Short mmCIF file of C-alpha atoms in Angstrom, two decimals:
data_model
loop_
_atom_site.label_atom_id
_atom_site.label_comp_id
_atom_site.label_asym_id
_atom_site.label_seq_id
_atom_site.Cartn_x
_atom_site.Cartn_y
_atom_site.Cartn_z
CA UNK A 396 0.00 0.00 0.00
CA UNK A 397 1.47 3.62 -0.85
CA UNK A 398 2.21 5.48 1.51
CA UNK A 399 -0.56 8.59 2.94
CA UNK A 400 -0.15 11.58 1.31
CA UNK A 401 1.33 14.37 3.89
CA UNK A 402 -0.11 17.76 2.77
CA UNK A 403 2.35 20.41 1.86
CA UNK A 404 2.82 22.47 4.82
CA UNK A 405 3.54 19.97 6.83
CA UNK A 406 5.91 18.18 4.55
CA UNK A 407 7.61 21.45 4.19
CA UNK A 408 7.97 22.46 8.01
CA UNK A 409 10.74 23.98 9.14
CA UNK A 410 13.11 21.63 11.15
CA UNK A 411 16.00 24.32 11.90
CA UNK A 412 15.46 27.68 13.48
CA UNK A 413 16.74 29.18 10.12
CA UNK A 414 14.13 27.74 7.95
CA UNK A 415 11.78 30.07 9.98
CA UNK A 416 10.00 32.31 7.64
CA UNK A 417 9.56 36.31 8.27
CA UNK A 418 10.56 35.55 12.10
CA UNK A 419 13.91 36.71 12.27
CA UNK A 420 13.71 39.03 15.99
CA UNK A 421 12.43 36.16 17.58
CA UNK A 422 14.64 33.21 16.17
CA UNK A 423 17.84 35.70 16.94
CA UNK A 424 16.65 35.76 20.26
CA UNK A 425 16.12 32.75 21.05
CA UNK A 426 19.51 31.88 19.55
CA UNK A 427 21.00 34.29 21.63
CA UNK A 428 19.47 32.47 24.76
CA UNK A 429 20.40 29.14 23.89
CA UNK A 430 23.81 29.96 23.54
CA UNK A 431 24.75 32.30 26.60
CA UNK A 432 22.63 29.66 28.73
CA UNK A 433 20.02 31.85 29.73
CA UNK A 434 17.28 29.65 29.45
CA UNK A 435 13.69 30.87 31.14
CA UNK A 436 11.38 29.16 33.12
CA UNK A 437 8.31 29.67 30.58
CA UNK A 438 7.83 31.41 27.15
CA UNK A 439 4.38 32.73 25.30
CA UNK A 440 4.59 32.87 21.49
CA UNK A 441 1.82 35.40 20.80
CA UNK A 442 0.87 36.04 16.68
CA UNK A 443 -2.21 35.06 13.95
CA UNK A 444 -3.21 31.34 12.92
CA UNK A 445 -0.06 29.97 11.22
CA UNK A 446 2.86 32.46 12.06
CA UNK A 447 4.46 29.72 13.08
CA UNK A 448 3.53 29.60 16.81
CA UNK A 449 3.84 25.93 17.49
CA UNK A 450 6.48 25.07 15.15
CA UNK A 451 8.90 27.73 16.87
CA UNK A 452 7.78 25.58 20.18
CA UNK A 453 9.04 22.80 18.23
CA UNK A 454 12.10 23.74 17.20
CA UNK A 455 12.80 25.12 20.75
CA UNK A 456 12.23 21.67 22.61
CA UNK A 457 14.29 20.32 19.85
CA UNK A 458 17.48 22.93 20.56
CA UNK A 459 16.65 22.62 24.63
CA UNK A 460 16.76 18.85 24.01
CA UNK A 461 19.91 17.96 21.61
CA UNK A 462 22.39 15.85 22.29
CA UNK A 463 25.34 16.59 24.47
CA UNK A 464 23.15 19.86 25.72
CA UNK A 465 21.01 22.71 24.29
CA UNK A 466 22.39 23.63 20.83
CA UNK A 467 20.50 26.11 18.14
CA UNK A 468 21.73 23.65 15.19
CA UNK A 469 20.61 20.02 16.67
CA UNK A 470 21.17 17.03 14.57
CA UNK A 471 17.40 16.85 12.33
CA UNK A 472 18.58 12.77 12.34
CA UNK A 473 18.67 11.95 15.93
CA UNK A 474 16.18 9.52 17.49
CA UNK A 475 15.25 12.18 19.77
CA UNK A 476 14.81 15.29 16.87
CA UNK A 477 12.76 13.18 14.99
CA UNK A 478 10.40 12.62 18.10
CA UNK A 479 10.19 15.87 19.06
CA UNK A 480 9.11 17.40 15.58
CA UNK A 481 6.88 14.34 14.92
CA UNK A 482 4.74 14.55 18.25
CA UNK A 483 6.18 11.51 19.94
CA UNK A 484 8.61 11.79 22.15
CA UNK A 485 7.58 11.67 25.91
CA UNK A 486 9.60 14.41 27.61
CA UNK A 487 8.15 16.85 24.88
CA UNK A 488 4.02 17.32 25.66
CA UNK A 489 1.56 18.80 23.52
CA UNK A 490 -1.24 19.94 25.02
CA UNK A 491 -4.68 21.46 23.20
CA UNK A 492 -5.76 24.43 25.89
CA UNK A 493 -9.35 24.02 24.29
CA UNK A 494 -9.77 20.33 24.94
CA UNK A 495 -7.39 20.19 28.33
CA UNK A 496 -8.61 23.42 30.32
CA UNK A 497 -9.79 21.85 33.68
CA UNK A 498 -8.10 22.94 36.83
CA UNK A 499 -8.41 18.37 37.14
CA UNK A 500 -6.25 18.41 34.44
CA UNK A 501 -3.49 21.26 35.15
CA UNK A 502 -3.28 19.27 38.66
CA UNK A 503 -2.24 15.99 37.29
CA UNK A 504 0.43 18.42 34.94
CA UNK A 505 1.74 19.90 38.81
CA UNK A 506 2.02 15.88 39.72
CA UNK A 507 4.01 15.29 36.21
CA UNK A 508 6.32 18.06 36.55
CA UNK A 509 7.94 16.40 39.60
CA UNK A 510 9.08 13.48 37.36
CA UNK A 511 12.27 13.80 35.53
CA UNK A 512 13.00 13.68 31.89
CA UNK A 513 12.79 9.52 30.58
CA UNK A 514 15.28 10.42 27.41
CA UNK A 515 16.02 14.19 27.32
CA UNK A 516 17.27 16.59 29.75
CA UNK A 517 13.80 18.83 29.60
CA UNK A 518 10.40 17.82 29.89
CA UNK A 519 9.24 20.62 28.20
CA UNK A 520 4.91 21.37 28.25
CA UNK A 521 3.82 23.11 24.82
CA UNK A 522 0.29 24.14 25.76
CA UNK A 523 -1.39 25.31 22.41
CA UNK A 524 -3.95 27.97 22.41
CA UNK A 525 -3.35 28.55 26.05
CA UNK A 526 -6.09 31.33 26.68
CA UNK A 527 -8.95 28.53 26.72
CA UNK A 528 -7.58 27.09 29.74
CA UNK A 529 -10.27 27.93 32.80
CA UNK A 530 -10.11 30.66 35.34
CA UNK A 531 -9.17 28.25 37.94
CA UNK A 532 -7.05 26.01 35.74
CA UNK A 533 -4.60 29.17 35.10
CA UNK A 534 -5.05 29.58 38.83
CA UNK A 535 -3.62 26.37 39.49
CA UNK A 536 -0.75 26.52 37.27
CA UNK A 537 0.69 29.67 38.85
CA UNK A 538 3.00 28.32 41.28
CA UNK A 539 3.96 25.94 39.30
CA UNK A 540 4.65 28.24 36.56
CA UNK A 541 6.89 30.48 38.68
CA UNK A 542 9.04 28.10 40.53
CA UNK A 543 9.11 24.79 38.16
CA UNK A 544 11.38 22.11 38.69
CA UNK A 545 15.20 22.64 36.99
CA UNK A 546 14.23 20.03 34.59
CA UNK A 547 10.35 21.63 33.19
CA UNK A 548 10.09 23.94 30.91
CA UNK A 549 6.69 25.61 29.26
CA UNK A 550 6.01 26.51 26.21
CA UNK A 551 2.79 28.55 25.52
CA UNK A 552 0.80 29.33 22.20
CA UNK A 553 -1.97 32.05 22.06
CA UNK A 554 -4.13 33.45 19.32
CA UNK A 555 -5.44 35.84 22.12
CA UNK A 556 -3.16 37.19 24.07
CA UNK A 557 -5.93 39.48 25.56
CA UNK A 558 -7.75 36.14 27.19
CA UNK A 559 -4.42 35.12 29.11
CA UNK A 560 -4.60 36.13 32.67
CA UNK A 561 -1.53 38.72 33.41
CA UNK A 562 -0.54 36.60 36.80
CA UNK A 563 0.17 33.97 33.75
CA UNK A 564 1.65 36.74 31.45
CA UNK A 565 4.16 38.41 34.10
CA UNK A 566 5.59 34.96 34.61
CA UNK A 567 6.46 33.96 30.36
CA UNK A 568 9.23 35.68 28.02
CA UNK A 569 6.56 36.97 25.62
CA UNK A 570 7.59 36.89 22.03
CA UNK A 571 4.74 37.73 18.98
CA UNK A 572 5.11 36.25 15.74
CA UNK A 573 4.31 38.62 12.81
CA UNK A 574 2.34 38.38 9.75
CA UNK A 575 4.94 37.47 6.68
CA UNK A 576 5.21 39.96 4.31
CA UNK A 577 4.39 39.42 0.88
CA UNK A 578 7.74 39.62 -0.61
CA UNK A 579 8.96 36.85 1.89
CA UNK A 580 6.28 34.75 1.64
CA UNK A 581 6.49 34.71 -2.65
CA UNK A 582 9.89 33.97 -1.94
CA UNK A 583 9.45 30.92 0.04
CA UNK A 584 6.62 29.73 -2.35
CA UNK A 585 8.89 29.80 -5.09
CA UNK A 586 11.29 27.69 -3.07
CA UNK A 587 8.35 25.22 -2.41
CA UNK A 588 7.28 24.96 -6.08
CA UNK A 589 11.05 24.38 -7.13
CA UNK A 590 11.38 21.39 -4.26
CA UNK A 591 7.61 19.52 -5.47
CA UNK A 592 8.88 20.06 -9.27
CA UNK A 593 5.29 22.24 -9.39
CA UNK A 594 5.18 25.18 -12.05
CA UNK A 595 3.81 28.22 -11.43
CA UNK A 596 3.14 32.30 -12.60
CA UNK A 597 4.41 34.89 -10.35
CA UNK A 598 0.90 36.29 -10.65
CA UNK A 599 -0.56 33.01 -9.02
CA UNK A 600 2.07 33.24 -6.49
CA UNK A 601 1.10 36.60 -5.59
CA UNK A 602 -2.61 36.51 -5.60
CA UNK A 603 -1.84 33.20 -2.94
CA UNK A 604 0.67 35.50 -0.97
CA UNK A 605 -2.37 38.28 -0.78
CA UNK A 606 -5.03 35.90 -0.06
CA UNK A 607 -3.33 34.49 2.76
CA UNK A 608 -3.07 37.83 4.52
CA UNK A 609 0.80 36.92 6.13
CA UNK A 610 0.00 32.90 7.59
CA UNK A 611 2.43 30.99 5.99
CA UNK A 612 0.31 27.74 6.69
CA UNK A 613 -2.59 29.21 4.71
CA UNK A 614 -0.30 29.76 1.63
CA UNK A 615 1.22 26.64 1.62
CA UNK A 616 -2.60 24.71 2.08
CA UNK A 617 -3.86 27.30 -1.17
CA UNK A 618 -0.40 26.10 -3.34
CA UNK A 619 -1.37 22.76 -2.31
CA UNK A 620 -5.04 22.75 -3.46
CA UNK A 621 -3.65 24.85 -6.72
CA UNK A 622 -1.29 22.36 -7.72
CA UNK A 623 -3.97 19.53 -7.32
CA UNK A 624 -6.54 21.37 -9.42
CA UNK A 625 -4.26 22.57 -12.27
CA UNK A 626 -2.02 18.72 -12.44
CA UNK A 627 0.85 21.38 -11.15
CA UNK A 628 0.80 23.92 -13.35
CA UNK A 629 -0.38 26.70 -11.13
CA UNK A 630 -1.56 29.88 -13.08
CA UNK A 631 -2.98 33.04 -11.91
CA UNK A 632 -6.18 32.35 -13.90
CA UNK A 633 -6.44 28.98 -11.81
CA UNK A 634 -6.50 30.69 -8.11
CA UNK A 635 -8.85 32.98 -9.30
CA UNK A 636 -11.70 30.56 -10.19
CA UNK A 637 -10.72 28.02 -7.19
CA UNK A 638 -11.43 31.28 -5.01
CA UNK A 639 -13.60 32.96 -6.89
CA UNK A 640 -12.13 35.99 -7.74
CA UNK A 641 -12.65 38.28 -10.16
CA UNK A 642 -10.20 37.97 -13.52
CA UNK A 643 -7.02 40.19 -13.75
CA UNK A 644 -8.42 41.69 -16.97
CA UNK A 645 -11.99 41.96 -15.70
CA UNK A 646 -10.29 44.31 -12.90
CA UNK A 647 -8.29 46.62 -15.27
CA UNK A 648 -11.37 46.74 -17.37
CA UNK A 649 -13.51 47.88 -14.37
CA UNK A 650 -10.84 50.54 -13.26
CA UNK A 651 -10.40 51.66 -16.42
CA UNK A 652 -14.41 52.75 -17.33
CA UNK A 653 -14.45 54.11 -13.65
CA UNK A 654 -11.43 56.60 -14.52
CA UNK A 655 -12.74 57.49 -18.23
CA UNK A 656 -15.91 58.14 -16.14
CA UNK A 657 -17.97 55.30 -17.83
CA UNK A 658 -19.80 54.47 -14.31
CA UNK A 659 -22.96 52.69 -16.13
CA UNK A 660 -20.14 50.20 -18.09
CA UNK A 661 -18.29 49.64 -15.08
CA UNK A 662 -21.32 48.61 -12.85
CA UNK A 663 -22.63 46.40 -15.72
CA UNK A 664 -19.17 44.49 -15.74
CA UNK A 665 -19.09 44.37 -11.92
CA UNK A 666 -22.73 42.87 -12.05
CA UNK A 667 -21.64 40.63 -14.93
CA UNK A 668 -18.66 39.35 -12.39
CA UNK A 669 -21.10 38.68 -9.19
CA UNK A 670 -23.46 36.73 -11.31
CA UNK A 671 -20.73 34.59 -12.15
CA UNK A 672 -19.44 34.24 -8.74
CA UNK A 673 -16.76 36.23 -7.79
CA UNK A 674 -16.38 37.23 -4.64
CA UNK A 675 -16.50 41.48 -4.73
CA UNK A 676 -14.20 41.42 -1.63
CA UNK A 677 -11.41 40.26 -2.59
#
């Protein structure tokens, strides 16, 4: 039996802290901490849906946790890397906040914490979407959170910063993850296309980069779905019927009857592109 198909963005996640894309201030900062051996307690990585939130919570168990000590280049081949970025590996926990937010179940986390490391020399708690955890379950964890054992470390990932208690906030290195600009994110399509052998228009590339308003995850899922519907050959006429946007020429042709002052002509073509449709939004 072949083997499952693995989607593109997350066959294409970073596994180094330099394959990080548009998060440069954080990823020299974390570097910098990893290498003086300043290492904090807990950390919040703050920023929209895929920024790269958990995968920088990856990649900083994975540094925390390489062989022969904490390291910002780790070996990508080691039993314990390959664990760590896969999900598996039992000193590294994910946790969803939305399905795990009872103060029952931040209690039995205290009663974990005391146990050291099986394999690595963190256990390290990546708690995703942190802000759904209860009142009294971010209650619980304060202590905790302030005065871990040597051998814990948390990780925290938050759409909504605004939701997470500041008892809980005053006690993380906060770091937000920015939107990619446009420029970066064409960039690291291109490099996707050229790795998957998929070809593509600039113009497809860009109308993907805009769509996804700065989450890398989003453009990678839209190349994905564009290479599938056009047997990888991704043009910009493509993305704009998959997402039902108005033509490139259809545009210029309304913008150009609204300058010349043609109003009538240009409403007719923008009704002409609804009935079809388009989206007018976008």
């Amino acid at each position: 039996m072949d083997k499952a198909y693995q989607v593109i963005a997350r066959r294409w996640r970073p596994r180094q802290f330099n394959e990080l894309v548009g998060q440069g201030h954080i990823v020299r900062t974390l570097s910098n901490a990893i290498d003086s051996n300043r290492i904090a307690q807990a950390y919040l990585f703050v920023g929209p849906r895929g920024t790269g939130k958990t995968s920088t919570a990856r990649l900083f168990a994975k540094a925390l946790n390489a062989e022969g000590g904490p390291s910002t280049t780790p070996d990508n081949e080691s039993e314990t890397s390959q664990a760590i970025m896969n999900g598996s590996c039992m000193d590294v926990i994910e946790i969803d906040g939305a399905s795990n937010n009872s103060v029952e179940q931040v209690r039995s986390l205290r009663e974990e914490c005391q146990f050291a490391p099986a394999q690595c020399t963190f256990k390290i708690y990546i708690i995703d979407e942190v802000h759904m955890l209860s009142h009294a379950a971010f209650n619980a964890l304060l202590k905790t959170l302030e005065e871990p054992p040597d051998h814990v470390k948390f990780i925290f990932a938050t759409t909504e910063i605004r939701k997470v208690p500041i008892t809980i906030l005053s006690r993380c290195q906060r770091f937000d993850l920015q939107r990619v600009l446009s420029d970066k994110l064409i960039e690291h399509l291109k490099w996707v296309c050229d790795q998957e052998n998929i070809k593509y228009s600039i113009e497809a590339l860009q109308i993907i980069a805009r769509v996804s308003g700065g989450s890398v995850r989003d453009a990678l899922s839209l190349l994905d779905q564009s290479a599938s519907i056009s047997s990888d050959d991704i043009k910009s006429e493509t993305i704009s019927f998959m997402l039902g946007l108005p033509s490139r020429v259809s545009s210029i042709e309304i913008l150009e009857k609204t300058l010349k002052g043609d109003v009538s002509e240009a409403l007719n073509l923008f009704d002409t592109i609804i009935n079809r449709g388009s989206n007018s939004e976008t």
